[in-house]
Amino acid sequence: MSLPRIAIDAMGGDIGVRVMIDGAAEARRHHDRFKFLLVGDEARIRTALEAHPNLREASEILHCEDVVGGDEKPTQALRRAKTTSMGLAVNAVKRGDAGAAVSAGNTGALMAMSKLALRTMPGIDRPALAALLPTLGDNDVVMLDLGANTECDARNLVQFAIMGAAYSRIVTGREAPRVRLLNIGTEEMKGTDQLQVAAAQLRAATGLAMTFDGYIEADKINRGEVDVVVSDGFSGNIALKAIEGAARFVTDLLRNAFTSSLRSKIGFLVSRPATELLKHHLDPNNHNGAVFLGLNGVVVKSHGSASAGGVANAVMVAARLLEEDLTQRIAADMAALGEDRLREAK
């Protein structure tokens, strides 16, 4: 069975057309059933495609010269949704010309365009930005929301838990992913009123394909003890940036330590296999591809500074969600919880 094609915003991101095309080509080499709609400046795309004949034969180009700026306000970007590469890629999903869209452009603009064009699924109030983070366990952890919604009520948090669990079942294979709410402590009385109401709602729910076990603190996110961490977008984005900063700190500290003396350089040569494994595990390109969950379509956000390998990972995330029909999984779980119970979560 051939996959629905994936629309690539070839103009988005810090590096631009070359890395987006190289990334799509790398994904195509791993999965030759992929088809693409490449949106952006046709001349630049064709030049980048010269090195990738296998991608060229599987792609169609939609010419567009207008680009959403990295510092552009979402409200401004929305006015140009019909003329920018990002807007046209998202609208291709809306029209059914593509099954998913991938962009490395402005996150706020991508969220605004995606929400306006695709709308939220029935029973979902707000989409959430979800990403995979590395852990000490066998599987990555799904974390959401990572910045799409700075303020969330209990109803939103319950919906995020359902969406995150559906996503986790795809990437981990667990039938009942372990779900927890991010909080300042694990005791039941800790946290805001909205967190406590959401926790009570999830504990009382039956028929959901998840295991809910209360709260988790930020220092346990990467321990491998949980499959889904749910938060409002403000707290989630801070936690994510802190984790990414800590990872960079560790790698920089090791680099400085191993170059401080001749003995240290010799020690580096001895320990190089272990340090290379650590570097691979902490490299954000290996976990690239955040997903806007809760929309009537698949939209994946790549890091703006992602390498070709990172872009390839984002493209493969989009394809996997199409193969596994993520939106249908979320719809089924929402139906299992029931609209009346969600109202009680307020």
Tab-separated table of C-alpha atoms in Angstrom:
chain	number	residue	atom	x	y	z
A	1	MET	CA	0.000	0.000	0.000
A	2	SER	CA	1.405	3.391	-0.954
A	3	LEU	CA	1.472	6.116	1.674
A	4	PRO	CA	-0.368	9.398	1.177
A	5	ARG	CA	2.229	11.892	0.077
A	6	ILE	CA	3.839	14.280	2.523
A	7	ALA	CA	3.952	18.033	1.914
A	8	ILE	CA	7.347	19.534	2.755
A	9	ASP	CA	7.717	23.254	3.488
A	10	ALA	CA	11.062	23.446	1.709
A	11	MET	CA	11.623	27.112	2.614
A	12	GLY	CA	11.237	26.882	6.384
A	13	GLY	CA	13.993	26.520	8.951
A	14	ASP	CA	17.314	28.201	9.622
A	15	ILE	CA	19.242	26.514	6.795
A	16	GLY	CA	16.587	26.423	4.108
A	17	VAL	CA	15.958	24.421	0.956
A	18	ARG	CA	19.095	22.286	0.824
A	19	VAL	CA	18.704	20.636	4.236
A	20	MET	CA	14.965	20.080	3.778
A	21	ILE	CA	15.511	18.341	0.435
A	22	ASP	CA	18.484	16.345	1.763
A	23	GLY	CA	16.362	15.236	4.712
A	24	ALA	CA	13.436	14.179	2.526
A	25	ALA	CA	15.862	12.258	0.309
A	26	GLU	CA	17.317	10.448	3.318
A	27	ALA	CA	13.829	9.459	4.450
A	28	ARG	CA	13.061	8.278	0.932
A	29	ARG	CA	16.157	6.036	0.960
A	30	HIS	CA	14.887	4.311	4.100
A	31	HIS	CA	11.288	4.024	2.859
A	32	ASP	CA	10.968	4.045	-0.904
A	33	ARG	CA	7.162	4.157	-0.780
A	34	PHE	CA	7.241	7.810	0.309
A	35	LYS	CA	5.794	10.409	-2.084
A	36	PHE	CA	6.305	14.146	-1.645
A	37	LEU	CA	4.854	17.535	-2.461
A	38	LEU	CA	7.768	19.969	-2.219
A	39	VAL	CA	6.548	23.523	-1.592
A	40	GLY	CA	8.857	26.470	-2.263
A	41	ASP	CA	11.000	28.198	-4.869
A	42	GLU	CA	10.983	25.800	-7.812
A	43	ALA	CA	14.415	26.749	-9.157
A	44	ARG	CA	16.104	26.226	-5.799
A	45	ILE	CA	14.266	22.959	-5.187
A	46	ARG	CA	15.221	21.590	-8.625
A	47	THR	CA	18.860	22.492	-7.994
A	48	ALA	CA	18.778	20.653	-4.646
A	49	LEU	CA	17.075	17.654	-6.294
A	50	GLU	CA	19.919	17.173	-8.773
A	51	ALA	CA	21.807	15.180	-6.146
A	52	HIS	CA	18.767	13.015	-5.353
A	53	PRO	CA	17.270	11.348	-8.449
A	54	ASN	CA	15.359	8.862	-6.289
A	55	LEU	CA	13.564	11.717	-4.529
A	56	ARG	CA	13.025	13.644	-7.772
A	57	GLU	CA	11.032	10.804	-9.318
A	58	ALA	CA	8.778	10.588	-6.254
A	59	SER	CA	8.071	14.317	-5.909
A	60	GLU	CA	5.919	17.094	-7.277
A	61	ILE	CA	6.900	20.737	-6.838
A	62	LEU	CA	4.454	23.481	-5.873
A	63	HIS	CA	6.161	26.775	-6.676
A	64	CYS	CA	6.093	29.477	-4.028
A	65	GLU	CA	8.562	32.261	-3.237
A	66	ASP	CA	6.878	33.760	-0.168
A	67	VAL	CA	8.264	32.591	3.197
A	68	VAL	CA	7.111	33.025	6.807
A	69	GLY	CA	9.810	34.805	8.793
A	70	GLY	CA	11.249	33.259	11.927
A	71	ASP	CA	10.250	36.267	14.041
A	72	GLU	CA	6.932	36.909	12.295
A	73	LYS	CA	3.850	37.100	14.494
A	74	PRO	CA	1.283	34.336	13.918
A	75	THR	CA	-1.421	36.914	13.176
A	76	GLN	CA	0.729	38.385	10.403
A	77	ALA	CA	1.583	34.962	8.993
A	78	LEU	CA	-2.091	33.971	8.887
A	79	ARG	CA	-2.829	36.791	6.465
A	80	ARG	CA	-0.386	35.209	4.003
A	81	ALA	CA	-1.415	31.582	4.496
A	82	LYS	CA	-2.437	31.297	0.836
A	83	THR	CA	0.864	32.624	-0.510
A	84	THR	CA	3.603	31.241	1.780
A	85	SER	CA	5.314	27.858	1.534
A	86	MET	CA	4.191	26.980	5.068
A	87	GLY	CA	0.574	27.901	4.432
A	88	LEU	CA	0.428	26.055	1.120
A	89	ALA	CA	1.922	22.905	2.693
A	90	VAL	CA	-0.733	22.920	5.436
A	91	ASN	CA	-3.521	23.689	2.972
A	92	ALA	CA	-2.427	20.695	0.897
A	93	VAL	CA	-3.426	18.524	3.866
A	94	LYS	CA	-6.742	20.347	4.168
A	95	ARG	CA	-7.506	19.771	0.468
A	96	GLY	CA	-6.467	16.119	0.610
A	97	ASP	CA	-3.519	16.656	-1.728
A	98	ALA	CA	-1.217	15.397	1.052
A	99	GLY	CA	-1.673	13.242	4.121
A	100	ALA	CA	0.707	15.249	6.306
A	101	ALA	CA	2.769	18.437	6.332
A	102	VAL	CA	6.306	18.922	7.666
A	103	SER	CA	7.843	22.336	8.334
A	104	ALA	CA	10.917	23.649	10.140
A	105	GLY	CA	9.552	27.191	10.163
A	106	ASN	CA	8.057	29.511	12.774
A	107	THR	CA	6.302	27.351	15.409
A	108	GLY	CA	3.626	29.881	16.358
A	109	ALA	CA	2.745	30.551	12.729
A	110	LEU	CA	2.613	26.831	11.951
A	111	MET	CA	0.270	26.208	14.873
A	112	ALA	CA	-2.002	29.102	13.912
A	113	MET	CA	-2.179	28.067	10.253
A	114	SER	CA	-2.722	24.409	11.098
A	115	LYS	CA	-5.492	25.130	13.585
A	116	LEU	CA	-7.293	27.482	11.190
A	117	ALA	CA	-7.002	25.190	8.166
A	118	LEU	CA	-7.528	21.769	9.739
A	119	ARG	CA	-9.587	22.604	12.839
A	120	THR	CA	-9.543	20.505	15.980
A	121	MET	CA	-11.031	17.033	16.135
A	122	PRO	CA	-14.496	16.542	17.667
A	123	GLY	CA	-14.199	16.632	21.461
A	124	ILE	CA	-10.802	18.356	21.408
A	125	ASP	CA	-10.732	22.003	22.473
A	126	ARG	CA	-7.102	22.792	21.694
A	127	PRO	CA	-4.299	21.084	19.807
A	128	ALA	CA	-1.126	20.322	21.761
A	129	LEU	CA	2.507	20.193	20.695
A	130	ALA	CA	4.020	16.797	21.538
A	131	ALA	CA	7.580	15.543	21.154
A	132	LEU	CA	9.657	12.480	21.980
A	133	LEU	CA	12.413	12.829	24.582
A	134	PRO	CA	15.180	10.301	25.291
A	135	THR	CA	15.095	8.231	28.488
A	136	LEU	CA	17.160	5.670	30.361
A	137	GLY	CA	14.523	3.084	29.480
A	138	ASP	CA	13.878	1.138	26.297
A	139	ASN	CA	11.500	3.747	24.851
A	140	ASP	CA	11.327	7.511	24.459
A	141	VAL	CA	8.813	9.485	26.516
A	142	VAL	CA	6.040	11.523	24.878
A	143	MET	CA	5.725	14.990	26.406
A	144	LEU	CA	2.959	17.523	25.777
A	145	ASP	CA	2.081	20.374	25.681
A	146	LEU	CA	5.391	22.009	24.817
A	147	GLY	CA	4.272	25.558	24.163
A	148	ALA	CA	1.101	25.668	22.100
A	149	ASN	CA	-1.122	26.583	25.082
A	150	THR	CA	0.372	28.631	27.903
A	151	GLU	CA	-2.727	28.296	30.101
A	152	CYS	CA	-4.751	25.079	30.366
A	153	ASP	CA	-7.716	23.964	32.444
A	154	ALA	CA	-8.397	20.451	33.702
A	155	ARG	CA	-10.422	19.573	30.607
A	156	ASN	CA	-7.475	20.458	28.359
A	157	LEU	CA	-5.086	18.358	30.457
A	158	VAL	CA	-7.392	15.328	30.276
A	159	GLN	CA	-7.607	15.686	26.498
A	160	PHE	CA	-3.810	16.004	26.280
A	161	ALA	CA	-3.444	12.784	28.283
A	162	ILE	CA	-5.704	10.911	25.864
A	163	MET	CA	-3.894	12.269	22.805
A	164	GLY	CA	-0.463	11.601	24.294
A	165	ALA	CA	-1.382	8.018	25.175
A	166	ALA	CA	-2.598	7.378	21.609
A	167	TYR	CA	0.692	8.715	20.244
A	168	SER	CA	2.701	6.678	22.748
A	169	ARG	CA	0.962	3.446	21.747
A	170	ILE	CA	2.263	4.007	18.226
A	171	VAL	CA	5.875	4.769	19.148
A	172	THR	CA	6.290	2.379	22.107
A	173	GLY	CA	3.932	-0.452	21.235
A	174	ARG	CA	2.523	-0.436	24.777
A	175	GLU	CA	-1.176	-1.227	24.942
A	176	ALA	CA	-1.610	0.901	28.083
A	177	PRO	CA	1.075	3.630	28.246
A	178	ARG	CA	1.997	4.975	31.680
A	179	VAL	CA	0.668	8.546	31.888
A	180	ARG	CA	1.439	11.175	34.537
A	181	LEU	CA	0.841	14.891	35.036
A	182	LEU	CA	3.860	17.165	35.512
A	183	ASN	CA	3.721	18.703	38.989
A	184	ILE	CA	5.906	20.163	41.744
A	185	GLY	CA	5.502	17.003	43.821
A	186	THR	CA	3.950	13.541	43.675
A	187	GLU	CA	1.612	13.910	46.673
A	188	GLU	CA	-2.089	14.158	45.861
A	189	MET	CA	-2.484	17.563	47.512
A	190	LYS	CA	0.309	19.171	45.446
A	191	GLY	CA	-0.250	21.433	42.458
A	192	THR	CA	-2.935	23.752	41.159
A	193	ASP	CA	-6.659	23.138	41.404
A	194	GLN	CA	-6.765	22.343	37.679
A	195	LEU	CA	-4.059	19.693	38.050
A	196	GLN	CA	-5.897	18.068	40.943
A	197	VAL	CA	-9.213	18.028	39.078
A	198	ALA	CA	-7.556	16.541	35.988
A	199	ALA	CA	-5.874	13.870	38.103
A	200	ALA	CA	-9.172	12.942	39.746
A	201	GLN	CA	-10.856	12.727	36.355
A	202	LEU	CA	-8.166	10.451	34.925
A	203	ARG	CA	-8.158	8.202	38.004
A	204	ALA	CA	-11.923	7.761	37.741
A	205	ALA	CA	-11.984	7.115	34.000
A	206	THR	CA	-12.566	3.578	32.756
A	207	GLY	CA	-12.040	2.054	29.341
A	208	LEU	CA	-9.044	4.215	28.421
A	209	ALA	CA	-5.981	2.590	26.869
A	210	MET	CA	-3.591	4.045	29.431
A	211	THR	CA	-2.374	3.586	32.980
A	212	PHE	CA	-2.660	6.784	35.002
A	213	ASP	CA	-0.653	6.981	38.204
A	214	GLY	CA	-0.754	10.574	39.399
A	215	TYR	CA	2.069	13.065	39.166
A	216	ILE	CA	5.706	13.216	38.114
A	217	GLU	CA	8.377	15.790	38.933
A	218	ALA	CA	10.586	17.284	36.232
A	219	ASP	CA	13.742	15.487	37.369
A	220	LYS	CA	12.108	12.096	36.666
A	221	ILE	CA	10.960	12.803	33.083
A	222	ASN	CA	13.923	11.032	31.472
A	223	ARG	CA	14.248	8.128	33.907
A	224	GLY	CA	12.195	5.746	31.772
A	225	GLU	CA	9.533	5.288	34.467
A	226	VAL	CA	6.707	6.862	32.439
A	227	ASP	CA	5.586	6.882	28.795
A	228	VAL	CA	3.608	10.149	28.648
A	229	VAL	CA	4.138	13.385	30.592
A	230	VAL	CA	1.269	15.898	30.423
A	231	SER	CA	1.603	19.599	31.188
A	232	ASP	CA	0.321	23.021	30.258
A	233	GLY	CA	2.377	24.584	27.472
A	234	PHE	CA	4.086	27.143	29.694
A	235	SER	CA	5.494	24.630	32.185
A	236	GLY	CA	6.153	22.043	29.486
A	237	ASN	CA	8.205	24.418	27.359
A	238	ILE	CA	10.304	25.480	30.350
A	239	ALA	CA	10.916	21.834	31.290
A	240	LEU	CA	11.882	20.988	27.702
A	241	LYS	CA	14.342	23.884	27.430
A	242	ALA	CA	15.858	22.935	30.798
A	243	ILE	CA	16.344	19.321	29.645
A	244	GLU	CA	17.892	20.430	26.339
A	245	GLY	CA	20.154	22.895	28.151
A	246	ALA	CA	21.292	20.238	30.608
A	247	ALA	CA	22.132	17.896	27.726
A	248	ARG	CA	24.239	20.570	26.033
A	249	PHE	CA	25.915	21.368	29.347
A	250	VAL	CA	26.934	17.739	29.854
A	251	THR	CA	28.338	17.354	26.345
A	252	ASP	CA	30.238	20.660	26.560
A	253	LEU	CA	31.575	19.738	30.002
A	254	LEU	CA	32.858	16.418	28.700
A	255	ARG	CA	34.425	18.089	25.674
A	256	ASN	CA	36.258	20.586	27.875
A	257	ALA	CA	37.371	17.870	30.293
A	258	PHE	CA	38.731	15.626	27.561
A	259	THR	CA	40.769	18.440	25.979
A	260	SER	CA	42.205	19.918	29.181
A	261	SER	CA	45.444	17.892	29.200
A	262	LEU	CA	47.381	15.189	27.382
A	263	ARG	CA	46.220	12.610	29.925
A	264	SER	CA	42.621	13.659	29.347
A	265	LYS	CA	43.041	13.299	25.576
A	266	ILE	CA	44.376	9.777	26.056
A	267	GLY	CA	41.429	9.053	28.340
A	268	PHE	CA	39.094	10.292	25.622
A	269	LEU	CA	40.534	7.836	23.107
A	270	VAL	CA	39.970	4.978	25.563
A	271	SER	CA	36.404	6.036	26.372
A	272	ARG	CA	35.451	7.215	22.882
A	273	PRO	CA	32.906	4.425	22.148
A	274	ALA	CA	30.990	5.367	25.314
A	275	THR	CA	31.138	9.110	24.651
A	276	GLU	CA	29.994	8.625	21.058
A	277	LEU	CA	27.008	6.628	22.328
A	278	LEU	CA	26.217	9.425	24.791
A	279	LYS	CA	26.484	12.038	22.050
A	280	HIS	CA	24.139	10.038	19.815
A	281	HIS	CA	21.606	9.619	22.627
A	282	LEU	CA	21.571	13.331	23.478
A	283	ASP	CA	21.584	14.636	19.895
A	284	PRO	CA	18.189	16.377	19.356
A	285	ASN	CA	18.326	15.460	15.654
A	286	ASN	CA	17.758	11.833	16.642
A	287	HIS	CA	14.466	12.771	18.320
A	288	ASN	CA	13.385	15.471	15.885
A	289	GLY	CA	9.768	15.869	14.883
A	290	ALA	CA	7.193	17.431	17.228
A	291	VAL	CA	3.538	16.765	16.407
A	292	PHE	CA	0.475	18.985	16.675
A	293	LEU	CA	-1.953	16.510	18.232
A	294	GLY	CA	-5.720	16.994	18.085
A	295	LEU	CA	-6.068	18.336	14.544
A	296	ASN	CA	-7.972	16.821	11.626
A	297	GLY	CA	-4.703	16.029	9.910
A	298	VAL	CA	-1.037	15.382	10.637
A	299	VAL	CA	1.362	18.322	10.995
A	300	VAL	CA	4.950	17.786	12.164
A	301	LYS	CA	7.308	20.546	13.319
A	302	SER	CA	11.025	20.049	12.729
A	303	HIS	CA	13.686	21.958	14.674
A	304	GLY	CA	14.650	25.059	12.729
A	305	SER	CA	18.329	24.141	13.026
A	306	ALA	CA	17.883	20.434	12.316
A	307	SER	CA	20.398	18.598	10.165
A	308	ALA	CA	19.372	16.528	7.156
A	309	GLY	CA	19.195	13.524	9.457
A	310	GLY	CA	16.922	15.448	11.816
A	311	VAL	CA	14.621	16.457	8.974
A	312	ALA	CA	14.529	12.817	7.842
A	313	ASN	CA	13.414	11.796	11.337
A	314	ALA	CA	10.630	14.391	11.263
A	315	VAL	CA	9.444	13.113	7.869
A	316	MET	CA	9.462	9.525	9.131
A	317	VAL	CA	7.430	10.581	12.197
A	318	ALA	CA	4.798	12.022	9.845
A	319	ALA	CA	4.716	8.852	7.767
A	320	ARG	CA	4.397	6.591	10.774
A	321	LEU	CA	1.480	8.583	12.140
A	322	LEU	CA	-0.243	8.237	8.775
A	323	GLU	CA	0.401	4.501	8.667
A	324	GLU	CA	-0.926	4.011	12.186
A	325	ASP	CA	-3.901	6.396	11.708
A	326	LEU	CA	-3.248	8.502	14.792
A	327	THR	CA	-6.341	10.685	14.391
A	328	GLN	CA	-8.616	7.641	14.448
A	329	ARG	CA	-6.928	6.343	17.602
A	330	ILE	CA	-7.495	9.654	19.364
A	331	ALA	CA	-11.129	9.760	18.230
A	332	ALA	CA	-11.745	6.263	19.579
A	333	ASP	CA	-10.212	7.127	22.951
A	334	MET	CA	-12.237	10.323	23.217
A	335	ALA	CA	-15.371	8.309	22.582
A	336	ALA	CA	-14.356	5.855	25.304
A	337	LEU	CA	-14.045	8.638	27.865
A	338	GLY	CA	-17.288	10.286	26.883
A	339	GLU	CA	-18.197	13.944	26.566
A	340	ASP	CA	-20.137	14.008	29.838
A	341	ARG	CA	-17.097	12.946	31.845
A	342	LEU	CA	-14.984	15.597	30.162
A	343	ARG	CA	-17.467	18.255	31.252
A	344	GLU	CA	-17.066	17.034	34.835
A	345	ALA	CA	-13.336	17.726	34.567
A	346	LYS	CA	-13.905	21.462	34.469
